Amino acid sequence: ATRLYGCDHIEVAKGLHGLANVYSRSEPKRAESMLREGIRIYRLNPVSGELGSALFDMGTILEDKGEFERAKECYVEASESLQLSQGTILLQAKVHRATAFIYYR
């Protein structure tokens, strides 16, 4: 995708986000790195729900690593991003549930 679109194109971010989801359980460090780059690109090219979804996925990876404060930050930002972009209600609900879970840990 990078060769076709350039390194900061939204399609590159979507590809990184998808690959990060594939690697999230087997290679979380690799997934985190991919998501960080995808989030950076999403921030340059805001698209409905994409940034919020990636931030939610990053929060999940960080939570699995026991990095609860950083996970909470991702969940809160994901929630804000999804509200601004009018992201799907289902994803908004997942983010709110995850944020609440972190707060009460």
mmCIF file of C-alpha atoms in Angstrom:
data_model
loop_
_atom_site.group_PDB
_atom_site.id
_atom_site.type_symbol
_atom_site.label_atom_id
_atom_site.label_comp_id
_atom_site.label_asym_id
_atom_site.label_seq_id
_atom_site.Cartn_x
_atom_site.Cartn_y
_atom_site.Cartn_z
ATOM 1 C CA ALA A 1 0.000 0.000 0.000
ATOM 2 C CA THR A 2 2.878 2.374 0.773
ATOM 3 C CA ARG A 3 4.269 2.054 -2.755
ATOM 4 C CA LEU A 4 0.877 2.625 -4.291
ATOM 5 C CA TYR A 5 -0.391 5.461 -2.092
ATOM 6 C CA GLY A 6 2.579 6.933 -0.195
ATOM 7 C CA CYS A 7 3.500 6.509 3.453
ATOM 8 C CA ASP A 8 0.852 8.824 4.970
ATOM 9 C CA HIS A 9 -2.196 7.651 3.035
ATOM 10 C CA ILE A 10 -5.284 6.409 4.868
ATOM 11 C CA GLU A 11 -5.087 3.056 3.044
ATOM 12 C CA VAL A 12 -1.660 2.467 4.602
ATOM 13 C CA ALA A 13 -3.158 3.158 8.039
ATOM 14 C CA LYS A 14 -6.001 0.734 7.353
ATOM 15 C CA GLY A 15 -3.511 -1.945 6.288
ATOM 16 C CA LEU A 16 -1.397 -1.441 9.408
ATOM 17 C CA HIS A 17 -4.498 -1.495 11.588
ATOM 18 C CA GLY A 18 -5.670 -4.751 10.011
ATOM 19 C CA LEU A 19 -2.252 -6.388 10.389
ATOM 20 C CA ALA A 20 -2.040 -5.213 13.989
ATOM 21 C CA ASN A 21 -5.310 -6.997 14.708
ATOM 22 C CA VAL A 22 -3.860 -10.179 13.206
ATOM 23 C CA TYR A 23 -0.712 -9.944 15.359
ATOM 24 C CA SER A 24 -2.340 -8.638 18.548
ATOM 25 C CA ARG A 25 -2.376 -11.987 20.366
ATOM 26 C CA SER A 26 0.665 -13.747 18.939
ATOM 27 C CA GLU A 27 3.058 -10.770 18.664
ATOM 28 C CA PRO A 28 1.700 -7.876 20.746
ATOM 29 C CA LYS A 29 4.886 -5.772 20.448
ATOM 30 C CA ARG A 30 4.695 -5.966 16.673
ATOM 31 C CA ALA A 31 0.983 -5.157 16.763
ATOM 32 C CA GLU A 32 1.582 -2.181 19.048
ATOM 33 C CA SER A 33 4.231 -0.804 16.702
ATOM 34 C CA MET A 34 1.921 -1.170 13.689
ATOM 35 C CA LEU A 35 -0.953 0.460 15.532
ATOM 36 C CA ARG A 36 1.207 3.391 16.616
ATOM 37 C CA GLU A 37 2.083 4.091 12.995
ATOM 38 C CA GLY A 38 -1.513 3.578 11.892
ATOM 39 C CA ILE A 39 -2.748 5.983 14.585
ATOM 40 C CA ARG A 40 -0.178 8.558 13.490
ATOM 41 C CA ILE A 41 -1.523 8.381 9.933
ATOM 42 C CA TYR A 42 -5.171 8.393 11.055
ATOM 43 C CA ARG A 43 -4.460 11.607 12.958
ATOM 44 C CA LEU A 44 -3.285 13.192 9.699
ATOM 45 C CA ASN A 45 -6.362 11.950 7.810
ATOM 46 C CA PRO A 46 -9.356 11.805 10.160
ATOM 47 C CA VAL A 47 -11.948 9.377 8.836
ATOM 48 C CA SER A 48 -15.190 8.361 10.506
ATOM 49 C CA GLY A 49 -14.460 5.941 13.285
ATOM 50 C CA GLU A 50 -11.055 4.768 12.074
ATOM 51 C CA LEU A 51 -8.975 6.664 14.632
ATOM 52 C CA GLY A 52 -11.322 5.720 17.455
ATOM 53 C CA SER A 53 -11.253 2.082 16.445
ATOM 54 C CA ALA A 54 -7.441 2.009 16.320
ATOM 55 C CA LEU A 55 -7.191 3.729 19.694
ATOM 56 C CA PHE A 56 -9.589 1.182 21.179
ATOM 57 C CA ASP A 57 -7.446 -1.648 19.802
ATOM 58 C CA MET A 58 -4.308 -0.005 21.207
ATOM 59 C CA GLY A 59 -6.014 0.273 24.590
ATOM 60 C CA THR A 60 -6.783 -3.433 24.481
ATOM 61 C CA ILE A 61 -3.146 -4.307 23.751
ATOM 62 C CA LEU A 62 -1.910 -2.025 26.531
ATOM 63 C CA GLU A 63 -4.469 -3.429 28.960
ATOM 64 C CA ASP A 64 -3.306 -6.966 28.166
ATOM 65 C CA LYS A 65 0.244 -5.827 28.989
ATOM 66 C CA GLY A 66 -0.924 -4.460 32.342
ATOM 67 C CA GLU A 67 -0.372 -0.835 31.299
ATOM 68 C CA PHE A 68 -3.720 0.293 32.638
ATOM 69 C CA GLU A 69 -3.086 4.048 32.760
ATOM 70 C CA ARG A 70 -1.967 4.157 29.129
ATOM 71 C CA ALA A 71 -4.867 1.892 28.157
ATOM 72 C CA LYS A 72 -7.291 4.250 29.895
ATOM 73 C CA GLU A 73 -5.840 7.200 27.960
ATOM 74 C CA CYS A 74 -6.407 5.335 24.695
ATOM 75 C CA TYR A 75 -9.966 4.394 25.651
ATOM 76 C CA VAL A 76 -10.834 7.959 26.641
ATOM 77 C CA GLU A 77 -9.406 9.357 23.404
ATOM 78 C CA ALA A 78 -11.153 6.616 21.423
ATOM 79 C CA SER A 79 -14.440 7.579 23.018
ATOM 80 C CA GLU A 80 -13.929 11.252 22.181
ATOM 81 C CA SER A 81 -12.905 10.436 18.625
ATOM 82 C CA LEU A 82 -15.887 8.165 18.062
ATOM 83 C CA GLN A 83 -18.300 10.770 19.393
ATOM 84 C CA LEU A 84 -16.834 13.425 17.090
ATOM 85 C CA SER A 85 -16.928 11.139 14.073
ATOM 86 C CA GLN A 86 -20.255 9.585 15.051
ATOM 87 C CA GLY A 87 -18.625 6.151 15.086
ATOM 88 C CA THR A 88 -20.777 3.074 15.443
ATOM 89 C CA ILE A 89 -22.844 2.721 18.591
ATOM 90 C CA LEU A 90 -21.507 -0.798 19.169
ATOM 91 C CA LEU A 91 -17.892 0.353 19.156
ATOM 92 C CA GLN A 92 -18.750 3.326 21.371
ATOM 93 C CA ALA A 93 -20.349 0.923 23.854
ATOM 94 C CA LYS A 94 -17.259 -1.322 23.847
ATOM 95 C CA VAL A 95 -15.020 1.680 24.498
ATOM 96 C CA HIS A 96 -17.200 2.911 27.368
ATOM 97 C CA ARG A 97 -17.271 -0.561 28.923
ATOM 98 C CA ALA A 98 -13.486 -0.920 28.646
ATOM 99 C CA THR A 99 -12.924 2.547 30.112
ATOM 100 C CA ALA A 100 -15.205 1.785 33.045
ATOM 101 C CA PHE A 101 -13.426 -1.510 33.647
ATOM 102 C CA ILE A 102 -10.043 0.259 33.810
ATOM 103 C CA TYR A 103 -11.362 2.943 36.178
ATOM 104 C CA TYR A 104 -12.579 0.320 38.644
ATOM 105 C CA ARG A 105 -9.461 -1.848 38.560
#
